[in-house]
Coordinates of C-alpha atoms in Angstrom, one line a residue:
M12 CA 57.4 -1.4 195.3
S13 CA 53.7 -0.5 195.1
Q14 CA 52.6 3.0 195.5
P15 CA 49.4 4.2 197.2
P16 CA 46.4 5.2 195.0
P17 CA 45.9 8.9 194.2
P18 CA 44.6 11.1 197.1
P19 CA 40.8 11.7 197.4
N20 CA 39.1 13.9 194.9
Q21 CA 41.8 13.4 192.3
P22 CA 41.0 12.1 188.8
P23 CA 42.0 8.6 187.8
Q24 CA 45.6 8.3 186.8
G25 CA 45.7 5.7 184.0
G26 CA 44.8 2.2 185.2
F27 CA 42.9 1.7 188.5
G28 CA 44.1 -0.1 191.6
A29 CA 47.7 -0.3 192.9
P30 CA 50.6 0.1 190.5
Q31 CA 51.9 -3.2 189.3
E32 CA 55.4 -4.6 189.5
P33 CA 56.9 -5.2 186.0
S34 CA 57.8 -8.6 184.7
Y35 CA 59.2 -10.2 181.6
G36 CA 62.1 -7.7 181.5
Y37 CA 59.9 -4.6 181.2
P38 CA 60.2 -1.8 183.7
Q39 CA 57.2 -0.2 185.2
Q40 CA 55.9 2.8 183.3
P41 CA 56.2 6.0 185.3
P42 CA 52.9 7.2 186.7
V43 CA 51.3 10.5 185.8
P44 CA 51.3 13.3 188.4
P45 CA 50.3 14.0 191.1
P46 CA 52.3 11.0 192.3
P47 CA 56.0 11.7 191.4
P48 CA 57.3 9.4 188.7
P49 CA 60.0 6.8 189.7
G50 CA 63.5 7.1 188.3
P51 CA 64.4 5.6 184.9
P52 CA 64.8 1.9 184.8
S53 CA 68.3 0.5 185.2
Q54 CA 68.0 -1.9 182.4
P55 CA 65.6 -0.9 179.6
P56 CA 64.1 -3.6 177.4
Q57 CA 65.8 -4.6 174.2
T58 CA 64.8 -3.3 170.9
P59 CA 62.0 -5.1 169.0
P60 CA 62.6 -7.5 166.2
Q61 CA 61.4 -6.9 162.7
G62 CA 57.7 -7.4 163.2
A63 CA 56.0 -7.8 166.5
G64 CA 55.5 -11.3 167.8
G65 CA 52.0 -12.6 168.2
Y66 CA 50.2 -13.1 171.5
G67 CA 52.1 -16.0 172.9
Y68 CA 51.8 -18.1 169.8
P69 CA 55.3 -19.3 168.5
G70 CA 56.0 -18.0 165.0
Q71 CA 53.0 -15.7 164.8
S72 CA 54.1 -12.3 163.5
V73 CA 52.5 -9.0 162.8
H74 CA 51.8 -8.2 159.2
A75 CA 54.2 -6.0 157.3
E76 CA 54.5 -2.5 158.6
P77 CA 51.7 -0.5 157.1
T78 CA 52.1 2.3 154.6
Q79 CA 50.2 5.3 155.8
A80 CA 48.0 7.3 153.5
A81 CA 48.5 11.0 153.3
M82 CA 46.3 13.1 155.6
P83 CA 43.4 15.0 154.0
S84 CA 43.8 18.8 154.3
P85 CA 41.3 21.2 155.7
S86 CA 39.7 24.0 153.8
P87 CA 41.2 27.5 154.5
Y88 CA 40.7 27.9 158.2
Q89 CA 38.4 30.5 159.6
Q90 CA 38.4 32.6 162.7
Q91 CA 38.5 30.8 166.0
Y92 CA 36.9 31.4 169.3
G93 CA 38.4 30.5 172.6
Q94 CA 36.6 30.7 175.9
Q95 CA 36.8 29.0 179.3
Q96 CA 37.1 25.3 179.1
Y97 CA 34.1 23.2 180.0
G98 CA 34.0 19.5 180.8
Q99 CA 35.8 19.8 184.1
Q100 CA 32.5 20.8 185.6
Y101 CA 31.6 21.8 189.0
G102 CA 34.9 23.5 189.8
Q103 CA 37.1 20.5 189.0
Q104 CA 40.3 21.5 187.1
P105 CA 42.2 18.4 185.9
Y106 CA 45.9 18.3 186.7
G107 CA 46.1 22.0 187.7
Q108 CA 45.4 25.3 185.9
Q109 CA 43.9 25.1 182.4
Q110 CA 46.2 26.2 179.6
Y111 CA 45.3 27.1 176.1
G112 CA 47.3 26.8 173.0
Q113 CA 48.6 24.6 170.3
Q114 CA 46.8 23.0 167.4
G115 CA 49.1 20.0 167.5
Y116 CA 51.8 18.9 165.1
G117 CA 52.2 22.4 163.6
Y118 CA 48.8 22.2 162.0
P119 CA 46.9 25.3 160.9
P120 CA 43.9 26.0 163.1
Q121 CA 41.0 23.5 162.6
P122 CA 38.3 24.8 160.2
Q123 CA 35.4 26.3 162.0
Y124 CA 32.2 24.2 162.0
P125 CA 29.2 25.5 160.1
G126 CA 27.5 28.3 162.0
G127 CA 30.2 28.5 164.7
P128 CA 30.9 31.7 166.5
G129 CA 33.6 34.1 165.2
Q130 CA 36.4 35.5 167.2
G131 CA 35.6 39.0 168.5
G132 CA 33.6 40.1 171.5
G133 CA 33.4 38.5 174.9
P134 CA 36.1 37.0 177.0
G135 CA 38.6 34.9 175.2
G136 CA 39.1 37.3 172.3
S137 CA 42.5 38.5 171.1
G138 CA 44.2 38.1 174.5
R139 CA 43.4 34.4 174.7
S140 CA 44.2 33.9 171.1
K141 CA 47.7 35.2 171.7
Q142 CA 48.0 32.7 174.6
R143 CA 46.9 29.9 172.3
M144 CA 49.4 31.0 169.6
A145 CA 52.3 31.2 172.1
V146 CA 51.7 27.6 173.1
I147 CA 51.4 26.7 169.4
V148 CA 55.0 27.9 168.8
S149 CA 56.4 26.1 171.8
A150 CA 54.5 22.9 170.9
V151 CA 55.8 23.0 167.4
V152 CA 59.3 23.1 168.9
A153 CA 58.5 20.3 171.4
V154 CA 56.8 17.8 169.1
A155 CA 58.4 19.3 165.9
L156 CA 57.6 17.3 162.8
V157 CA 56.5 13.9 164.1
I158 CA 56.8 11.7 161.0
G159 CA 55.7 8.1 160.9
G160 CA 54.5 5.6 158.4
G161 CA 54.1 8.2 155.6
I162 CA 52.2 10.8 157.7
W163 CA 53.8 14.2 158.2
F164 CA 52.1 15.7 161.2
A165 CA 53.1 19.3 160.2
T166 CA 50.6 19.4 157.3
N167 CA 47.1 18.1 156.6
G168 CA 47.8 16.7 153.2
G169 CA 45.3 16.6 150.4
G170 CA 41.5 16.9 150.6
A171 CA 39.0 14.1 150.3
T172 CA 35.4 13.5 149.6
D173 CA 33.2 12.7 152.5
D174 CA 31.7 9.3 151.8
Q175 CA 29.9 8.8 155.1
A176 CA 29.3 5.2 156.1
K177 CA 25.8 3.9 155.3
D178 CA 26.1 0.8 157.4
K179 CA 24.3 0.6 160.6
D180 CA 26.3 1.2 163.8
K181 CA 27.5 -1.8 165.7
Q182 CA 28.6 -2.0 169.3
T183 CA 31.5 0.4 169.8
S184 CA 33.6 1.4 172.8
Q185 CA 31.0 4.1 173.4
G186 CA 28.3 1.4 173.9
S187 CA 26.3 2.2 170.7
T188 CA 24.2 -0.2 168.6
G189 CA 22.1 0.3 165.5
G190 CA 21.8 3.0 162.9
T191 CA 19.4 5.9 163.4
K192 CA 15.7 5.0 162.9
N193 CA 13.0 7.4 161.9
Q194 CA 11.2 8.2 165.1
P195 CA 9.0 11.1 166.3
A196 CA 10.5 13.5 168.8
P197 CA 10.1 12.0 172.2
K198 CA 8.2 13.7 175.0
T199 CA 10.4 15.0 177.8
V200 CA 10.3 13.0 181.0
N201 CA 10.4 15.1 184.2
T202 CA 12.2 12.9 186.7
R203 CA 12.6 12.5 190.4
L204 CA 15.4 11.0 192.5
V205 CA 14.5 7.3 192.4
N206 CA 17.5 5.9 194.3
K207 CA 20.5 7.2 196.2
L208 CA 23.2 4.6 197.1
P209 CA 25.1 5.7 200.2
M210 CA 28.9 5.9 200.0
P211 CA 30.5 2.8 201.6
K212 CA 32.4 3.4 204.8
V213 CA 36.1 3.1 204.1
N214 CA 39.3 4.2 205.8
D215 CA 41.1 4.9 202.6
Q216 CA 40.2 5.5 199.0
V217 CA 38.9 2.4 197.2
T218 CA 38.2 1.9 193.5
V219 CA 34.6 1.1 192.8
E220 CA 34.8 1.6 189.0
G221 CA 32.0 -0.2 187.1
M222 CA 28.3 0.5 186.4
W223 CA 25.9 -1.2 184.0
T224 CA 22.1 -1.6 183.4
V225 CA 20.8 -5.0 182.3
G226 CA 17.1 -5.8 181.9
D227 CA 15.4 -4.9 185.2
T228 CA 18.7 -4.5 187.1
F229 CA 21.0 -1.6 187.8
V230 CA 24.5 -2.9 188.6
K231 CA 27.2 -1.0 190.5
A232 CA 30.6 -2.0 191.8
G233 CA 31.0 -1.6 195.5
V234 CA 33.9 -2.3 197.9
N235 CA 35.1 -5.9 197.2
K236 CA 31.8 -6.7 195.5
I237 CA 29.4 -6.2 192.6
D238 CA 25.8 -5.4 193.6
G239 CA 22.6 -5.5 191.5
Y240 CA 19.6 -3.2 192.4
P241 CA 16.0 -2.9 191.2
L242 CA 15.6 -0.1 188.7
D243 CA 12.9 1.6 190.8
G244 CA 15.0 1.8 193.9
G245 CA 15.5 -0.3 197.0
S246 CA 18.3 -2.4 198.4
A247 CA 20.5 -4.8 196.5
K248 CA 18.7 -7.9 195.3
W249 CA 22.0 -9.8 194.6
S250 CA 25.7 -9.4 195.3
I251 CA 28.8 -11.0 193.8
P252 CA 31.7 -11.1 196.3
L253 CA 35.2 -10.4 195.1
A254 CA 38.5 -11.3 196.8
G255 CA 39.6 -7.7 196.7
A256 CA 38.8 -4.3 195.3
V257 CA 37.9 -3.7 191.7
C258 CA 40.8 -2.4 189.5
W259 CA 39.1 -2.0 186.2
S260 CA 35.7 -2.9 184.7
S261 CA 34.7 -3.3 181.1
D262 CA 32.0 -1.0 179.8
H263 CA 30.8 -3.6 177.4
V264 CA 27.9 -5.9 178.1
S265 CA 27.0 -8.7 175.7
K266 CA 23.5 -9.3 174.6
D267 CA 23.2 -12.1 177.2
G268 CA 24.4 -9.8 180.0
L269 CA 28.1 -10.8 180.3
T270 CA 30.9 -8.4 181.2
A271 CA 34.4 -8.6 182.6
V272 CA 36.2 -7.1 185.6
L273 CA 39.8 -7.0 186.9
Y274 CA 40.3 -7.1 190.7
Q275 CA 42.9 -7.4 193.4
E276 CA 43.8 -10.9 194.7
S277 CA 43.1 -10.0 198.3
K278 CA 42.0 -7.3 200.7
P279 CA 44.8 -5.0 202.0
T280 CA 46.8 -6.1 205.0
K281 CA 49.6 -4.5 207.0
E282 CA 52.1 -6.7 205.1
D283 CA 50.5 -6.1 201.7
E284 CA 48.8 -2.7 201.7
Y285 CA 48.2 -2.7 197.9
P286 CA 47.5 -6.3 196.6
S287 CA 48.1 -7.0 193.0
C288 CA 45.5 -6.6 190.3
N289 CA 45.8 -10.1 188.8
Q290 CA 42.3 -11.6 189.0
V291 CA 40.1 -11.6 185.9
A292 CA 36.4 -12.6 186.1
L293 CA 33.5 -12.9 183.7
L294 CA 30.3 -11.8 185.3
D295 CA 26.7 -12.8 184.4
L296 CA 24.8 -9.6 185.2
K297 CA 21.4 -11.0 184.3
N298 CA 21.6 -13.6 186.9
G299 CA 23.9 -12.0 189.4
K300 CA 26.6 -14.7 189.2
M301 CA 30.3 -15.0 188.4
R302 CA 30.8 -17.4 185.5
W303 CA 34.5 -17.9 186.3
H304 CA 37.7 -16.2 187.4
R305 CA 41.2 -16.7 186.2
D306 CA 44.8 -15.6 186.7
V307 CA 48.1 -16.2 184.9
G308 CA 51.1 -17.7 186.7
D309 CA 54.6 -16.6 186.3
G310 CA 56.7 -18.9 188.4
D311 CA 55.7 -18.3 192.0
E312 CA 54.0 -15.0 191.1
K313 CA 50.9 -14.0 189.2
V314 CA 50.9 -11.7 186.3
P315 CA 49.4 -8.2 187.1
F316 CA 47.2 -6.4 184.6
D317 CA 46.1 -2.8 184.2
E318 CA 42.8 -3.2 182.4
V319 CA 40.3 -5.7 181.0
T320 CA 37.7 -5.7 178.2
F321 CA 35.1 -8.0 176.7
G322 CA 35.0 -8.1 172.9
G323 CA 33.9 -10.6 170.3
G324 CA 33.1 -13.1 173.0
T325 CA 36.7 -12.9 174.4
V326 CA 37.8 -11.6 177.8
A327 CA 41.2 -9.8 177.3
A328 CA 43.4 -8.2 179.9
G329 CA 46.6 -6.2 179.3
G330 CA 49.2 -4.0 180.9
T331 CA 52.9 -3.4 181.2
S332 CA 53.4 -7.2 181.8
G333 CA 51.7 -8.2 178.6
G334 CA 48.3 -9.5 177.7
A335 CA 46.2 -12.6 178.2
A336 CA 42.8 -13.7 176.9
W337 CA 40.1 -16.3 177.6
S338 CA 37.0 -17.5 175.8
S339 CA 33.6 -17.0 177.4
S340 CA 33.8 -20.5 178.7
G341 CA 37.0 -19.7 180.5
K342 CA 39.5 -21.4 178.2
Q343 CA 42.8 -19.6 178.0
L344 CA 43.5 -18.4 174.4
W345 CA 46.9 -16.7 174.9
K346 CA 49.1 -15.3 177.7
P347 CA 52.4 -13.4 178.0
Q348 CA 55.6 -15.3 177.3
A349 CA 58.9 -14.7 178.9
T350 CA 60.6 -14.5 175.5
D351 CA 58.2 -11.8 174.2
D352 CA 59.9 -8.6 173.0
C353 CA 56.6 -6.8 172.9
E354 CA 53.6 -6.5 175.2
D355 CA 49.9 -5.9 174.8
R356 CA 49.3 -2.8 176.9
G357 CA 45.6 -3.2 176.7
Y358 CA 42.6 -4.1 174.6
A359 CA 39.3 -2.5 173.4
G360 CA 36.3 -4.6 172.7
S361 CA 32.8 -4.5 171.3
E362 CA 30.1 -7.0 170.4
T363 CA 32.1 -8.3 167.4
K364 CA 35.6 -6.8 167.5
L365 CA 38.7 -6.9 169.6
V366 CA 41.5 -4.4 169.2
A367 CA 45.0 -4.5 170.8
V368 CA 47.4 -1.8 171.5
R369 CA 50.8 -3.5 171.3
Q370 CA 54.1 -1.8 172.4
C371 CA 57.6 -2.8 171.4
G372 CA 61.0 -1.1 171.5
Q373 CA 63.1 0.8 174.1
Y374 CA 61.5 2.0 177.3
D375 CA 62.1 5.6 176.4
S376 CA 61.3 5.2 172.7
P377 CA 58.4 2.8 172.3
Q378 CA 56.9 1.8 169.0
I379 CA 53.2 1.2 169.2
Q380 CA 50.9 -0.7 166.9
V381 CA 47.1 -0.8 166.9
Q382 CA 46.0 -4.2 165.9
T383 CA 42.6 -5.5 165.0
L384 CA 42.5 -9.2 166.1
N385 CA 40.6 -12.3 165.5
P386 CA 39.0 -12.5 169.0
K387 CA 39.0 -16.3 169.0
T388 CA 42.7 -16.8 168.1
G389 CA 44.6 -13.6 168.6
A390 CA 45.6 -13.6 164.9
V391 CA 46.3 -10.1 163.6
K392 CA 43.9 -9.1 160.9
S393 CA 45.1 -5.5 160.5
A394 CA 47.9 -3.4 162.0
Y395 CA 48.4 0.3 162.1
K396 CA 51.8 1.6 163.1
V397 CA 51.6 4.7 165.3
S398 CA 54.0 7.5 164.7
Q399 CA 57.3 7.3 166.7
G400 CA 57.3 9.5 169.7
I401 CA 53.7 8.7 170.8
D402 CA 53.9 7.0 174.2
Y403 CA 50.2 6.2 174.8
V404 CA 47.3 5.3 172.6
H405 CA 43.6 5.2 173.4
V406 CA 40.9 3.3 171.5
A407 CA 37.8 5.5 171.4
S408 CA 35.8 3.2 169.1
T409 CA 36.4 -0.2 167.5
D410 CA 33.8 -0.1 164.7
P411 CA 34.6 2.3 163.1
L412 CA 38.2 2.2 164.5
V413 CA 39.0 5.6 166.1
I414 CA 42.1 6.1 168.3
G415 CA 43.1 9.0 170.5
L416 CA 46.7 10.2 170.8
D417 CA 48.3 12.7 173.3
A418 CA 50.9 14.7 171.4
G419 CA 51.5 18.0 173.2
D420 CA 48.2 18.4 174.9
S421 CA 48.4 20.8 177.9
T422 CA 44.8 20.5 179.2
G423 CA 45.3 17.3 181.1
S424 CA 42.6 15.6 179.0
G425 CA 44.9 12.8 177.9
V426 CA 44.2 13.3 174.2
S427 CA 45.2 15.9 171.7
D428 CA 44.0 14.3 168.5
F429 CA 41.7 11.5 167.2
L430 CA 42.6 9.4 164.1
S431 CA 40.0 7.4 162.2
I432 CA 41.7 4.2 160.9
D433 CA 40.8 2.0 158.0
D434 CA 41.5 -1.5 159.3
S435 CA 39.9 -3.3 156.3
A436 CA 43.4 -4.3 155.0
K437 CA 46.4 -5.9 156.6
A438 CA 48.1 -2.6 156.9
G439 CA 45.8 -0.1 158.6
T440 CA 45.8 3.4 157.2
V441 CA 44.7 6.8 158.5
R442 CA 41.4 8.2 157.1
A443 CA 41.4 11.5 158.9
K444 CA 42.8 13.4 161.9
I445 CA 40.6 15.4 164.2
S446 CA 42.3 17.8 166.7
T447 CA 40.8 18.8 170.0
E448 CA 42.8 22.1 169.5
N449 CA 44.1 22.1 173.0
G450 CA 40.8 22.3 174.7
K451 CA 38.6 24.0 172.1
Y452 CA 36.9 20.7 171.7
Q453 CA 36.4 18.5 174.8
A454 CA 37.3 14.9 175.4
K455 CA 38.7 13.0 178.3
C456 CA 40.9 9.9 178.1
P457 CA 42.8 8.1 180.9
S458 CA 46.4 9.1 180.7
T459 CA 47.9 5.6 180.1
S460 CA 44.9 3.3 179.6
V461 CA 43.7 2.0 176.2
E462 CA 39.9 2.2 176.9
G463 CA 38.0 4.7 179.0
C464 CA 37.6 7.8 176.8
R465 CA 34.7 9.9 177.9
Q466 CA 32.7 12.9 176.5
I467 CA 32.6 11.6 172.9
A468 CA 30.3 9.8 170.6
V469 CA 31.1 7.9 167.4
S470 CA 28.4 7.2 164.8
K471 CA 29.2 4.7 162.1
S472 CA 25.9 5.5 160.2
A473 CA 26.8 9.2 160.0
G474 CA 30.6 8.6 159.7
A475 CA 31.2 11.2 162.4
L476 CA 32.9 11.8 165.8
F477 CA 30.9 14.1 168.1
L478 CA 32.7 16.4 170.6
G479 CA 31.4 19.2 172.8
S480 CA 33.0 22.6 172.3
E481 CA 34.5 24.4 175.3
D482 CA 32.2 26.3 177.7
R483 CA 32.4 29.9 176.7
N484 CA 30.5 31.2 179.7
S485 CA 28.0 29.1 181.7
Y486 CA 26.8 32.2 183.5
D487 CA 26.0 34.3 180.5
S488 CA 22.3 34.2 179.9
T489 CA 22.5 35.8 176.5
T490 CA 24.2 33.0 174.5
T491 CA 24.5 29.2 174.5
A492 CA 27.2 27.8 176.7
N493 CA 28.6 25.5 173.9
E494 CA 27.8 23.3 171.0
V495 CA 28.1 19.6 170.1
V496 CA 30.1 19.5 166.9
A497 CA 30.2 16.6 164.4
F498 CA 33.5 15.9 162.6
S499 CA 33.7 13.7 159.5
L500 CA 35.7 10.5 160.0
T501 CA 36.6 10.7 156.3
T502 CA 37.9 14.2 156.0
G503 CA 38.4 15.3 159.6
K504 CA 36.5 18.5 158.9
P505 CA 33.5 19.8 161.0
V506 CA 30.3 18.8 159.1
G507 CA 27.6 20.1 161.5
K508 CA 26.8 21.3 165.0
T509 CA 24.0 21.3 167.5
D510 CA 23.5 24.4 169.5
G511 CA 23.6 23.9 173.3
V512 CA 21.6 25.7 175.9
K513 CA 22.2 28.8 177.9
Q514 CA 24.2 28.6 181.2
A515 CA 25.0 24.9 181.0
A516 CA 27.4 23.0 178.8
M517 CA 26.4 19.8 176.9
T518 CA 28.6 16.7 176.8
P519 CA 28.2 13.7 174.4
L520 CA 27.7 10.4 176.3
G521 CA 27.6 8.0 173.4
L522 CA 24.8 6.6 171.2
D523 CA 21.4 5.1 172.2
K524 CA 20.1 1.8 170.9
D525 CA 18.6 3.6 167.8
G526 CA 21.9 5.3 166.9
F527 CA 21.1 8.8 168.1
V528 CA 23.7 10.8 169.9
L529 CA 23.0 11.2 173.7
A530 CA 24.3 14.4 175.3
Y531 CA 24.2 15.3 179.0
Q532 CA 23.4 18.9 180.0
E533 CA 25.1 19.7 183.4
S534 CA 23.0 21.0 186.3
T535 CA 23.2 24.6 187.5
F536 CA 22.4 26.4 190.8
D537 CA 18.8 26.7 189.8
E538 CA 18.1 23.8 187.4
G539 CA 18.7 20.1 187.3
G540 CA 20.6 18.4 184.6
A541 CA 19.1 17.1 181.4
V542 CA 19.6 14.5 178.7
W543 CA 19.2 15.3 175.0
R544 CA 18.9 13.2 171.9
I545 CA 20.7 14.5 168.8
D546 CA 20.1 13.2 165.2
P547 CA 23.6 12.4 163.9
K548 CA 22.7 13.5 160.4
S549 CA 20.4 16.5 160.8
Y550 CA 21.9 17.6 164.1
E551 CA 18.5 18.5 165.5
K552 CA 18.1 17.9 169.3
S553 CA 15.2 16.8 171.5
K554 CA 15.1 16.8 175.2
L555 CA 14.6 13.3 176.6
L556 CA 14.8 13.9 180.3
Q557 CA 14.8 16.8 182.8
N558 CA 16.0 16.3 186.4
P559 CA 14.5 18.3 189.3
A560 CA 16.1 21.5 190.5
D561 CA 16.1 20.5 194.2
S562 CA 18.7 17.8 193.6
G563 CA 20.9 19.9 191.3
E564 CA 23.6 20.4 194.0
M565 CA 23.9 16.6 194.6
E566 CA 23.8 15.9 190.8
S567 CA 26.7 18.4 190.3
K568 CA 29.0 16.1 192.3
F569 CA 29.1 13.8 189.3
S570 CA 31.3 15.3 186.6
P571 CA 31.1 13.9 183.1
S572 CA 34.9 14.0 183.0
Y573 CA 35.4 11.5 185.8
S574 CA 32.1 10.0 186.7
E575 CA 30.1 7.1 185.2
I576 CA 26.9 8.3 183.5
I577 CA 24.4 6.1 181.7
Y578 CA 21.1 7.0 180.1
S579 CA 18.8 4.0 179.5
D580 CA 15.0 3.7 179.1
Q581 CA 14.1 7.1 180.5
R582 CA 16.4 6.8 183.5
L583 CA 19.7 8.5 184.2
Y584 CA 22.3 6.7 186.3
M585 CA 25.3 8.5 187.8
S586 CA 28.1 7.1 190.0
T587 CA 31.6 7.7 191.2
V588 CA 34.6 5.5 190.5
Y589 CA 36.1 6.0 194.0
A590 CA 34.7 5.4 197.5
D591 CA 36.2 8.0 199.8
K592 CA 36.3 8.8 203.5
P593 CA 34.6 12.1 204.0
S594 CA 37.0 15.0 204.4
G595 CA 34.5 17.3 206.2
S596 CA 30.9 18.4 206.4
Y597 CA 30.7 19.4 202.8
D598 CA 31.2 15.8 201.5
Q599 CA 29.9 13.6 204.4
D600 CA 26.7 12.9 202.5
D601 CA 28.2 12.3 199.1
P602 CA 26.5 9.3 197.5
L603 CA 28.1 6.4 195.7
A604 CA 25.4 6.6 192.9
I605 CA 22.1 8.3 192.1
I606 CA 19.3 7.3 189.8
F607 CA 16.8 9.7 188.2
G608 CA 13.6 8.3 186.7
G609 CA 10.0 9.3 185.8
S610 CA 7.4 9.7 188.5

């Protein structure tokens, strides 16, 4: 049976849209609280064969199980600091009260980044460190020594030299293109509120996930439709109708303006309150048209999916029922087979790459592989075997390949560690591990989905992952609220940091077209938000955009943890992923989206 979506004002729980019925012998994965999980399946799936099968093609097998390289070790760790978590801005606490604690896998504490604050003084000193240590001990007992593919997650292994990539960045799951280019510091644009889209009138919560900018058009998913708006404000200039509500939207837009969406087969009725998410479409956002829409038959039923992406010119949808893919012309490339012993839980895409997260094994003991595919055929080019005991894997970037794992995180962020993966050979190997240290560094990934990680930036040219540190005290006017820290994708060590500002935390958004890191500075009670550009190699920052103070309260409704935020061509776009019925006077004027631009 289907379950209703999460109640209003709750963060997304994994995939969007109504939960899907399992097929091909695999039971439905239990949802993440607040909805209570269903009971265990009566007949769990069978164990996998030696080598996972390929994407619906008979005889296609995954390459031999990879042999993992030893993890590089950190330098002797330094003192830590630990203050109030930021990232759940504006009073939002994900999944209940914030907890502090473990480093993950029994690791020593992460080495402090250059110039980082020491422990003593201020809130979060020795008392909070004791809390963190208490959770470390319990976490070590819980996740113990997770060993897999040659990596022992109780140690860091040997050190390594940081040979940062010199290649220019390509499109990643964070929407980045190009390496950094020498440019003078930009002048700050003082903005005004250019457009405010009203919240659609709904009787129940409806998913409206999806926001893009293409040429002279701002595109936003609405209720059972996709609308295109002028950049300078005004009503929609075109609309693409959908049979039902959006379930998932790809963040990736090709150079010719194409992207993919997953949506329900119909609008809700009394007989079918939560229609299945089984319709996949390729949209042309430059011209405001749907190129095609497809579904996959399974007898008299249609296969449901949890998410969709667009990578290497291929539209790929995956979920608990397996994966399917189509070319940009709409030709089906592969689909789930009833005889499959494994399933593609989801895909991550970019301009040139397509990565699959493939699950095999028992329901309560899955074995997951991260596979770099040939987007045109589905053939496996490289496969990394994730350590046993990990249930969900997120792909934070495809090029370079960076994945996120949740192994004992207690913050509700959905990710405790990032691994950079070398997928140049048939057997993928770990280059480095980067821990979020249970909230010391901020990131947000959907609990069960492959794509969708927020609050991060990955630079191929700098060979680094950028994370914001936790908010020490946004109301303290004597010190910066946090920093944006760069971690080497080769060693896992902090290699640099950018100081934030006073009273407002800074959150990485991704990279701009020139390869610079973009960071959003949250609004406060007396100042609007801002966007900064960070050089990924020198870590110097320049303010690109400053929003007005008089719209700060409205701006604060769009949290970087759960909202869609895009900076493009001196404009800032912010939107929600759910359309809600107002609960009272405090939210009756909440907008669907807002746009800030120069006057």
